[in-house]
Tab-separated table of C-alpha atoms and ligand atoms in Angstrom:
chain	number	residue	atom	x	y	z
A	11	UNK	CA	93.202	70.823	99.806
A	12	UNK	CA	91.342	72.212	96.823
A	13	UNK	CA	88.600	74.121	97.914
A	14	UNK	CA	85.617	75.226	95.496
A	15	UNK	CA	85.577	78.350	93.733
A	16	UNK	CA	82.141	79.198	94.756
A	17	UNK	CA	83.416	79.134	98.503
A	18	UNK	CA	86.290	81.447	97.703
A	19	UNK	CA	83.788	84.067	95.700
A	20	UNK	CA	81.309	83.828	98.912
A	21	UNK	CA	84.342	84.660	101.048
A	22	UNK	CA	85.345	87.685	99.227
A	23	UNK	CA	81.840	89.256	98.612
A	24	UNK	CA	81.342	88.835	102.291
A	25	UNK	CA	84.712	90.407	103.107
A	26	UNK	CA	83.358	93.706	101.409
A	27	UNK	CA	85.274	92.983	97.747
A	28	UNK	CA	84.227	92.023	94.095
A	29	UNK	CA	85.304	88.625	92.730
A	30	UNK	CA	87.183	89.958	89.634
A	31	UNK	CA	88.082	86.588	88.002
A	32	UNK	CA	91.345	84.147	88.421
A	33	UNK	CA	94.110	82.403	86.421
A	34	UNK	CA	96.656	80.046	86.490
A	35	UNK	CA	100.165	81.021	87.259
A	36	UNK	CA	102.414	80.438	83.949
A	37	UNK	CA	106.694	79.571	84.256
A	38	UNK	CA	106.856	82.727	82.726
A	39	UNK	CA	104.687	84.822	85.475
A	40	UNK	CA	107.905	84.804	88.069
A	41	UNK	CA	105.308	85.421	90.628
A	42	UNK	CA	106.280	85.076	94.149
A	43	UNK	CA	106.027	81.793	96.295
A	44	UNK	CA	102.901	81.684	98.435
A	45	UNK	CA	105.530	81.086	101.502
A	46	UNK	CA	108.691	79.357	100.892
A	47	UNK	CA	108.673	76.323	98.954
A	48	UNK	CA	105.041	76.635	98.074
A	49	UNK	CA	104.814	78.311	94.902
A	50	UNK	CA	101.977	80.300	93.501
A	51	UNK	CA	99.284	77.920	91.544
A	52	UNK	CA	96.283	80.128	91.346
A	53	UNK	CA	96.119	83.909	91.089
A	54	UNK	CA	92.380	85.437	91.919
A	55	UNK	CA	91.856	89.100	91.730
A	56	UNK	CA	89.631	91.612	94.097
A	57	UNK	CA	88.307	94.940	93.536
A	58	UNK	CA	85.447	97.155	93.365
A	59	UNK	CA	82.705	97.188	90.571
A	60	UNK	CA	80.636	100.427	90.512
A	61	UNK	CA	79.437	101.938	93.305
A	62	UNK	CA	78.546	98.344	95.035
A	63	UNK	CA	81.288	98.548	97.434
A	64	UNK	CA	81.198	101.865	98.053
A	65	UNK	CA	79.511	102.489	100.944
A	66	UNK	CA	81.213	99.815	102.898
A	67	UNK	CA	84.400	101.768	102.356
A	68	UNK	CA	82.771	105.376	103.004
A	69	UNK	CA	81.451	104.688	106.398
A	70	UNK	CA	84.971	102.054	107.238
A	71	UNK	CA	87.674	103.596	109.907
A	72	UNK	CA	89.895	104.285	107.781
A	73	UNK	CA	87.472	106.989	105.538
A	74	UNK	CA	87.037	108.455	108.446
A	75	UNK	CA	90.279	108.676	110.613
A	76	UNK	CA	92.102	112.144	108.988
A	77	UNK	CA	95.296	109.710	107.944
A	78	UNK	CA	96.661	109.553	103.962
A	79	UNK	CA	95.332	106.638	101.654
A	80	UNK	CA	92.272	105.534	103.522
A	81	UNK	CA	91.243	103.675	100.424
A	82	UNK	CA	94.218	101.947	99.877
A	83	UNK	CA	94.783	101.285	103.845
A	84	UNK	CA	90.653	99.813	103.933
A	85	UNK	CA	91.917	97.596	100.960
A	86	UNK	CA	95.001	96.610	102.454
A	87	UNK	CA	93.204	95.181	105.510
A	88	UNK	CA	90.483	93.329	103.727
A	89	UNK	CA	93.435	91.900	101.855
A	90	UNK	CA	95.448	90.824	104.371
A	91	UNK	CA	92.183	89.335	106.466
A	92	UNK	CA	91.598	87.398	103.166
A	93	UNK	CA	94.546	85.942	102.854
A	94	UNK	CA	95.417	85.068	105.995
A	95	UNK	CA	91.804	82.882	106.099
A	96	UNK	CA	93.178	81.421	102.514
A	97	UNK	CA	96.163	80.813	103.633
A	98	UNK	CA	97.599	82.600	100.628
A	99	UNK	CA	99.721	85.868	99.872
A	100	UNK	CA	98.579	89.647	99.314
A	101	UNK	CA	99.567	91.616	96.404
A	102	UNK	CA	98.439	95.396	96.088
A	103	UNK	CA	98.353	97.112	93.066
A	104	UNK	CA	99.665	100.712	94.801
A	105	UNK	CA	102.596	98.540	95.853
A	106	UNK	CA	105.453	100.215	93.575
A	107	UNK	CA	107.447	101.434	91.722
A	108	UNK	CA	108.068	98.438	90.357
A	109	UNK	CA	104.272	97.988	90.055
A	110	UNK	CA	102.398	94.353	89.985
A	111	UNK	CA	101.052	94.069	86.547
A	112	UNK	CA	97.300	94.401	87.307
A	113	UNK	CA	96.209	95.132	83.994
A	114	UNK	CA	97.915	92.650	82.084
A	115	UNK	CA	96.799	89.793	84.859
A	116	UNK	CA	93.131	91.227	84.736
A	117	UNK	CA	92.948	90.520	81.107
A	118	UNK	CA	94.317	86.930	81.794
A	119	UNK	CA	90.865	86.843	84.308
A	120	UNK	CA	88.348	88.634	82.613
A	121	UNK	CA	86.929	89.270	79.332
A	122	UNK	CA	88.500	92.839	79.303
A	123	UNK	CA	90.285	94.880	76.735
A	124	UNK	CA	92.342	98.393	76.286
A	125	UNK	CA	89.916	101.086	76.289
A	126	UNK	CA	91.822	104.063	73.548
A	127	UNK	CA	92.037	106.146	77.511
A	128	UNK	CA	94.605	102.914	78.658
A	129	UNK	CA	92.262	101.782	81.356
A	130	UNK	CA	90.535	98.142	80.737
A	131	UNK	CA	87.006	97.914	79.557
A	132	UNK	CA	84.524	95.173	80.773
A	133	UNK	CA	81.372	94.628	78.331
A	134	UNK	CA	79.282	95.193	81.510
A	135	UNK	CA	80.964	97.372	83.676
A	136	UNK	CA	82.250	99.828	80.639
A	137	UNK	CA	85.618	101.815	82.372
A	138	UNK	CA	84.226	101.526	86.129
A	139	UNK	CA	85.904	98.973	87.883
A	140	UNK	CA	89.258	98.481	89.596
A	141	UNK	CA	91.361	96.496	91.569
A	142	UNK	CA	92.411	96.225	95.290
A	143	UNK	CA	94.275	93.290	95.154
A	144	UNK	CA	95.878	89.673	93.938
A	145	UNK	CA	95.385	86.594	96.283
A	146	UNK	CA	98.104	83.920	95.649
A	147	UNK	CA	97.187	80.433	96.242
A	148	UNK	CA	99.460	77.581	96.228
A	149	UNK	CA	96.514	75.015	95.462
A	150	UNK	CA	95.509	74.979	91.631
A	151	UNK	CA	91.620	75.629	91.964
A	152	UNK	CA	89.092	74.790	89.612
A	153	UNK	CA	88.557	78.171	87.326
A	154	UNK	CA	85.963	78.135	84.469
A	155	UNK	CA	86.950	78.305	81.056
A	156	UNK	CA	86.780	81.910	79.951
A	157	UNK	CA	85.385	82.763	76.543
A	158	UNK	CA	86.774	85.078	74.475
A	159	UNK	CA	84.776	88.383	73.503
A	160	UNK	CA	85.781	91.243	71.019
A	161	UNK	CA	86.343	94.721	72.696
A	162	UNK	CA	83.478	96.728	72.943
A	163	UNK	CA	85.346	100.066	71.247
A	164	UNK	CA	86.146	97.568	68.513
A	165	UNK	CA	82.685	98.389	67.247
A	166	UNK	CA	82.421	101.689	68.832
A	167	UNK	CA	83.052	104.024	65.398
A	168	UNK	CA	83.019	107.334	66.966
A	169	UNK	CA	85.376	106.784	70.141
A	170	UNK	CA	83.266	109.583	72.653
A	171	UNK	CA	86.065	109.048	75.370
A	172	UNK	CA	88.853	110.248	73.312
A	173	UNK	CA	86.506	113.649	72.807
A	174	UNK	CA	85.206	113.960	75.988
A	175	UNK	CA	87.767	115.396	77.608
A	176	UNK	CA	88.182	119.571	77.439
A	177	UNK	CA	92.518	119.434	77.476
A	178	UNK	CA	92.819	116.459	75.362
A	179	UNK	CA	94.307	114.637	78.427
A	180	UNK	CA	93.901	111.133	76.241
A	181	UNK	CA	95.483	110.886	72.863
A	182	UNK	CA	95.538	107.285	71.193
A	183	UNK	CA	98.631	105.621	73.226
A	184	UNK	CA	99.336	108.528	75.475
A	185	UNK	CA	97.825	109.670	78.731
A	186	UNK	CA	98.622	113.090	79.851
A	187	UNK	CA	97.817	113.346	83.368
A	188	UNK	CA	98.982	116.947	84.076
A	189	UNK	CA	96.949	118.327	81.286
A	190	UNK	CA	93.655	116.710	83.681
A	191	UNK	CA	95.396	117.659	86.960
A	192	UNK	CA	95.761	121.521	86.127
A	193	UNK	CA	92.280	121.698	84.306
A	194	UNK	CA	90.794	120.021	87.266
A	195	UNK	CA	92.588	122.648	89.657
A	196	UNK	CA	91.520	125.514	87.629
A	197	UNK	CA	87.475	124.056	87.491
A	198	UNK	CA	85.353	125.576	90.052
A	199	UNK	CA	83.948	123.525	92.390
A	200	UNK	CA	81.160	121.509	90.804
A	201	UNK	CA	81.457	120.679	87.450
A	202	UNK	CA	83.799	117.779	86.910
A	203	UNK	CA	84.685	117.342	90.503
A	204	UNK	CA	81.457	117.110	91.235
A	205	UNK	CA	80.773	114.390	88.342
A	206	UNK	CA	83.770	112.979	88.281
A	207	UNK	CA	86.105	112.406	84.599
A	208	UNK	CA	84.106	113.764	81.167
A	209	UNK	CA	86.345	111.222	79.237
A	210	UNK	CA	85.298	108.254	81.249
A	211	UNK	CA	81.433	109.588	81.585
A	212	UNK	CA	81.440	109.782	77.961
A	213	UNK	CA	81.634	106.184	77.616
A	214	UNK	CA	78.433	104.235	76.650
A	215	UNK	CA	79.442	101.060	77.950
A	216	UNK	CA	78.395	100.439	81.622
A	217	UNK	CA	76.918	103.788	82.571
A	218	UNK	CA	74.564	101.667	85.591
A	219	UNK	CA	78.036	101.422	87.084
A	220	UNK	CA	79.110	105.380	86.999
A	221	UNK	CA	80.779	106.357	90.121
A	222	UNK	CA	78.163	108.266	92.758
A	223	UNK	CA	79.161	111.795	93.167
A	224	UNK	CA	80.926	111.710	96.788
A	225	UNK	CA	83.026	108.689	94.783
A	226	UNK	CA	83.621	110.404	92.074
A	227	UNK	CA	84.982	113.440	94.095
A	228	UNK	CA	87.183	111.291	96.160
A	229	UNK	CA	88.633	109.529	93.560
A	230	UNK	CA	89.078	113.290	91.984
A	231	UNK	CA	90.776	114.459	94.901
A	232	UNK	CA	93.110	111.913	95.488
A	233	UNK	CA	94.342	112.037	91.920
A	234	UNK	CA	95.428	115.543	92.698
A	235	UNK	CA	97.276	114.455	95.802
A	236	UNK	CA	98.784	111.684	93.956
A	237	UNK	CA	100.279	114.414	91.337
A	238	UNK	CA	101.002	116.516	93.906
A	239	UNK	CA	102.993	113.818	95.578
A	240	UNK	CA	104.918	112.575	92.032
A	241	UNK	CA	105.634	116.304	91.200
A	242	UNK	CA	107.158	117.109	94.187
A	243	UNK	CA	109.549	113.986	93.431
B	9	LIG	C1	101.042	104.382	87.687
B	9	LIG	C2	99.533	104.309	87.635
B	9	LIG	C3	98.848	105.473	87.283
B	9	LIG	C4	99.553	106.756	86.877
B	9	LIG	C5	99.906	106.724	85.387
B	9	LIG	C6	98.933	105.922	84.537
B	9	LIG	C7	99.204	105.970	83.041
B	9	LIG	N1	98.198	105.629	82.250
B	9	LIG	O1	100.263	106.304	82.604
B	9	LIG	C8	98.484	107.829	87.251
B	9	LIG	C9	98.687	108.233	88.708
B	9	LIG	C10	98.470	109.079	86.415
B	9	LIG	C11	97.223	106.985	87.149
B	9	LIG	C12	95.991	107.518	86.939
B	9	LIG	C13	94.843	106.746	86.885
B	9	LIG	N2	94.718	105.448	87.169
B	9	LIG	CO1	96.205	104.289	87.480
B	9	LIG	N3	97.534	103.068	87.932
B	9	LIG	C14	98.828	103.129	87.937
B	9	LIG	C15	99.426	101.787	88.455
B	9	LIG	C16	99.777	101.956	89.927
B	9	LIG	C17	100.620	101.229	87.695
B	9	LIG	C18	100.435	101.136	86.138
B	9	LIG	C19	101.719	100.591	85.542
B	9	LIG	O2	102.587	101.373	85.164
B	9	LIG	N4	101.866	99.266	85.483
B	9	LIG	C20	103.082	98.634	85.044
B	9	LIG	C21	102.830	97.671	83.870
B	9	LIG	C22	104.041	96.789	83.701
B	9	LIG	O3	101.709	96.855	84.212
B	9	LIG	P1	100.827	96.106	83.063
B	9	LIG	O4	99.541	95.689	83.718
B	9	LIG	O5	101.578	95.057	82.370
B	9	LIG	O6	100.644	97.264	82.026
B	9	LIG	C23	99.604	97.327	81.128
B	9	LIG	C24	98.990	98.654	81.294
B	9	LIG	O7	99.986	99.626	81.602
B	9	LIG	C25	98.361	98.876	79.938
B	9	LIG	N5	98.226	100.321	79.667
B	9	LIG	C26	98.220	101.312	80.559
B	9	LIG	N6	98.012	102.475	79.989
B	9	LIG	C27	97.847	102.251	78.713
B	9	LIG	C28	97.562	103.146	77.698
B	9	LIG	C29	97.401	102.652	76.430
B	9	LIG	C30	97.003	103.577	75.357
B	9	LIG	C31	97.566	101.264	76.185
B	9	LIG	C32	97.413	100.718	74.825
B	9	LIG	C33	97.875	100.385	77.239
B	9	LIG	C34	97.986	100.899	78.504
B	9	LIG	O8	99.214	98.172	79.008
B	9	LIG	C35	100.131	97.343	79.716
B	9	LIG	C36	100.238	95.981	79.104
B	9	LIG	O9	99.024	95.277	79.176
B	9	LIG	C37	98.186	100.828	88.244
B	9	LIG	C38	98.117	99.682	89.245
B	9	LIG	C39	98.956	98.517	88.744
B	9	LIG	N7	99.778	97.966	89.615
B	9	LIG	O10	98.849	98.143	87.581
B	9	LIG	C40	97.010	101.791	88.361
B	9	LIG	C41	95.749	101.511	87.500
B	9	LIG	C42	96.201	101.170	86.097
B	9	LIG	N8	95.090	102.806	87.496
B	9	LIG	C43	93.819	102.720	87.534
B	9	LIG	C44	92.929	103.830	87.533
B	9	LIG	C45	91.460	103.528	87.780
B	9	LIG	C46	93.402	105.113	87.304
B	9	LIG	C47	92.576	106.394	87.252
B	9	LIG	C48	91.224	106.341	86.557
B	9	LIG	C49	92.420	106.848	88.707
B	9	LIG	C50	91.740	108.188	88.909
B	9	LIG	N9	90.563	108.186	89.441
B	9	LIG	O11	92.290	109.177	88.599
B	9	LIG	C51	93.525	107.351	86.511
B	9	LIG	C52	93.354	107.323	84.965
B	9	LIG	C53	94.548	106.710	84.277
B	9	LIG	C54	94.501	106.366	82.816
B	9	LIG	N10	93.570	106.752	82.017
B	9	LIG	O12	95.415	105.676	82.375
B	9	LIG	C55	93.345	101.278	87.596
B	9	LIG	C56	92.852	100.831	86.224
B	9	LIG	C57	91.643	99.926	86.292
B	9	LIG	C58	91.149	99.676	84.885
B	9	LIG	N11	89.850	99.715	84.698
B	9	LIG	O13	91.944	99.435	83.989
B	9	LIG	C59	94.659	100.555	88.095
B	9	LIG	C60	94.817	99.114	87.629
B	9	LIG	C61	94.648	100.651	89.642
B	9	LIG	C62	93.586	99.862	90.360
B	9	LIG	N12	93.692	99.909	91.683
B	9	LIG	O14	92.717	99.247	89.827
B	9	LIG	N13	97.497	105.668	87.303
């Protein structure tokens, strides 16, 4: 069976995700099989662009239920309902240490490049986008060519990001995320936590698809947690 792309895209938007682009699987990949003696042809990515799907997380079970993760756990199950009606296999990206290498297969899916903070930039969705998952397909689907673009901070002289943040969290190559995590706790309410990162905000590329408030303070407040969680070993 080789099903069209356009079927596959329909069936993710409608599942509640973003179509974030697909690939090929190389020899070198050593992805998983699909199931046993299948192995992985195609490798399509989900995730969330903006705030678009926002609100269908914010008002799903698990935002609401009290229990840890609720974004990765609404992910998960959108995931796993995917695959099971491709018939393919679920990779997460929180799934780790070892991690998946999201980043390295987004750029093999969309025009994206390193942004000087580490995370990838799209030409239209600037630094706001991410990813909830990989869908592994043993059939080789048809995937459009993708054309090559230059990096958007190629041509951006004056690099805003790395100056927008107040503890010089980013330096070129090196991401200090317990410099953000104690200036964060030490902010009073409001500010950034209301807003969300000053490095990332700074950015001129795709400010349409800035993170709402309530987003931005979720995604705030889980970073803490996740320190919290790494610190404490
Ligand atoms: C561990 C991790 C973290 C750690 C450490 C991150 C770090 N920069 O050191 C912590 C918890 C601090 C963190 C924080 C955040 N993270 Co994080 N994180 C991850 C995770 C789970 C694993 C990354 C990893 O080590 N991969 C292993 C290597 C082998 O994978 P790789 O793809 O081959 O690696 C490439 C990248 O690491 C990239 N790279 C990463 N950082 C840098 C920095 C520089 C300067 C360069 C040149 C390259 C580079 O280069 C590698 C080769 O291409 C990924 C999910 C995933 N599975 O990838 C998310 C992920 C990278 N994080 C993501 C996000 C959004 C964030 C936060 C913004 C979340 C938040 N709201 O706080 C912050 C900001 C981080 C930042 N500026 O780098 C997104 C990035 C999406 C994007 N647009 O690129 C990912 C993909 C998760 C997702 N669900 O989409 N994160």
């Amino acid at each position: 069976m080789n099903r069209p792309l356009a079927s596959v895209i329909e069936a993710i938007e409608v599942a509640g995700l973003a179509y974030r682009g697909g690939f090929h699987a190389l020899a070198t990949d050593t992805l998983p099989d699909v199931r046993a003696g299948e192995a992985t042809q195609t490798v399509l990515l989900v995730g969330m662009v903006g705030s678009a799907q926002w609100p269908a997380f914010a008002t799903s079970r698990e935002a609401t239920d009290g229990a840890p993760h609720p974004l990765d756990r609404w992910g998960h199950r959108l995931l796993c309902e995917l695959a099971e009606a491709f018939a393919a296999r679920a990779l997460e990206p929180s799934a780790g240490p070892p991690w998946w290498p999201f980043q390295r297969w987004a750029q093999r899916a969309e025009p994206l490049h390193t942004s000087p903070l580490g995370l990838l930039i799209h030409p239209d969705y600037g630094l706001w986008h991410s990813y909830r998952g990989a869908v592994l397909l043993a059939e080789r689907l048809d995937l459009p060519a993708r054309a090559p673009g230059a990096s958007p901070c190629t041509s951006c002289v004056s690099k805003p990001c790395l100056h927008g943040c107040p503890v010089s969290a980013f330096e070129p190559g090196t991401y200090y995320p317990d410099r953000c995590a104690s200036h964060l706790r030490s902010a009073p309410l409001g500010g950034y936590r209301q807003t969300g990162c000053s490095a990332r905000l700074a950015c001129p590329i795709g400010r349409d698809y800035a993170q709402t408030p309530d987003q931005a303070q979720f995604h705030l407040a889980a970073f803490l947690r996740s320190r919290d969680e790494e610190n404490r070993g």
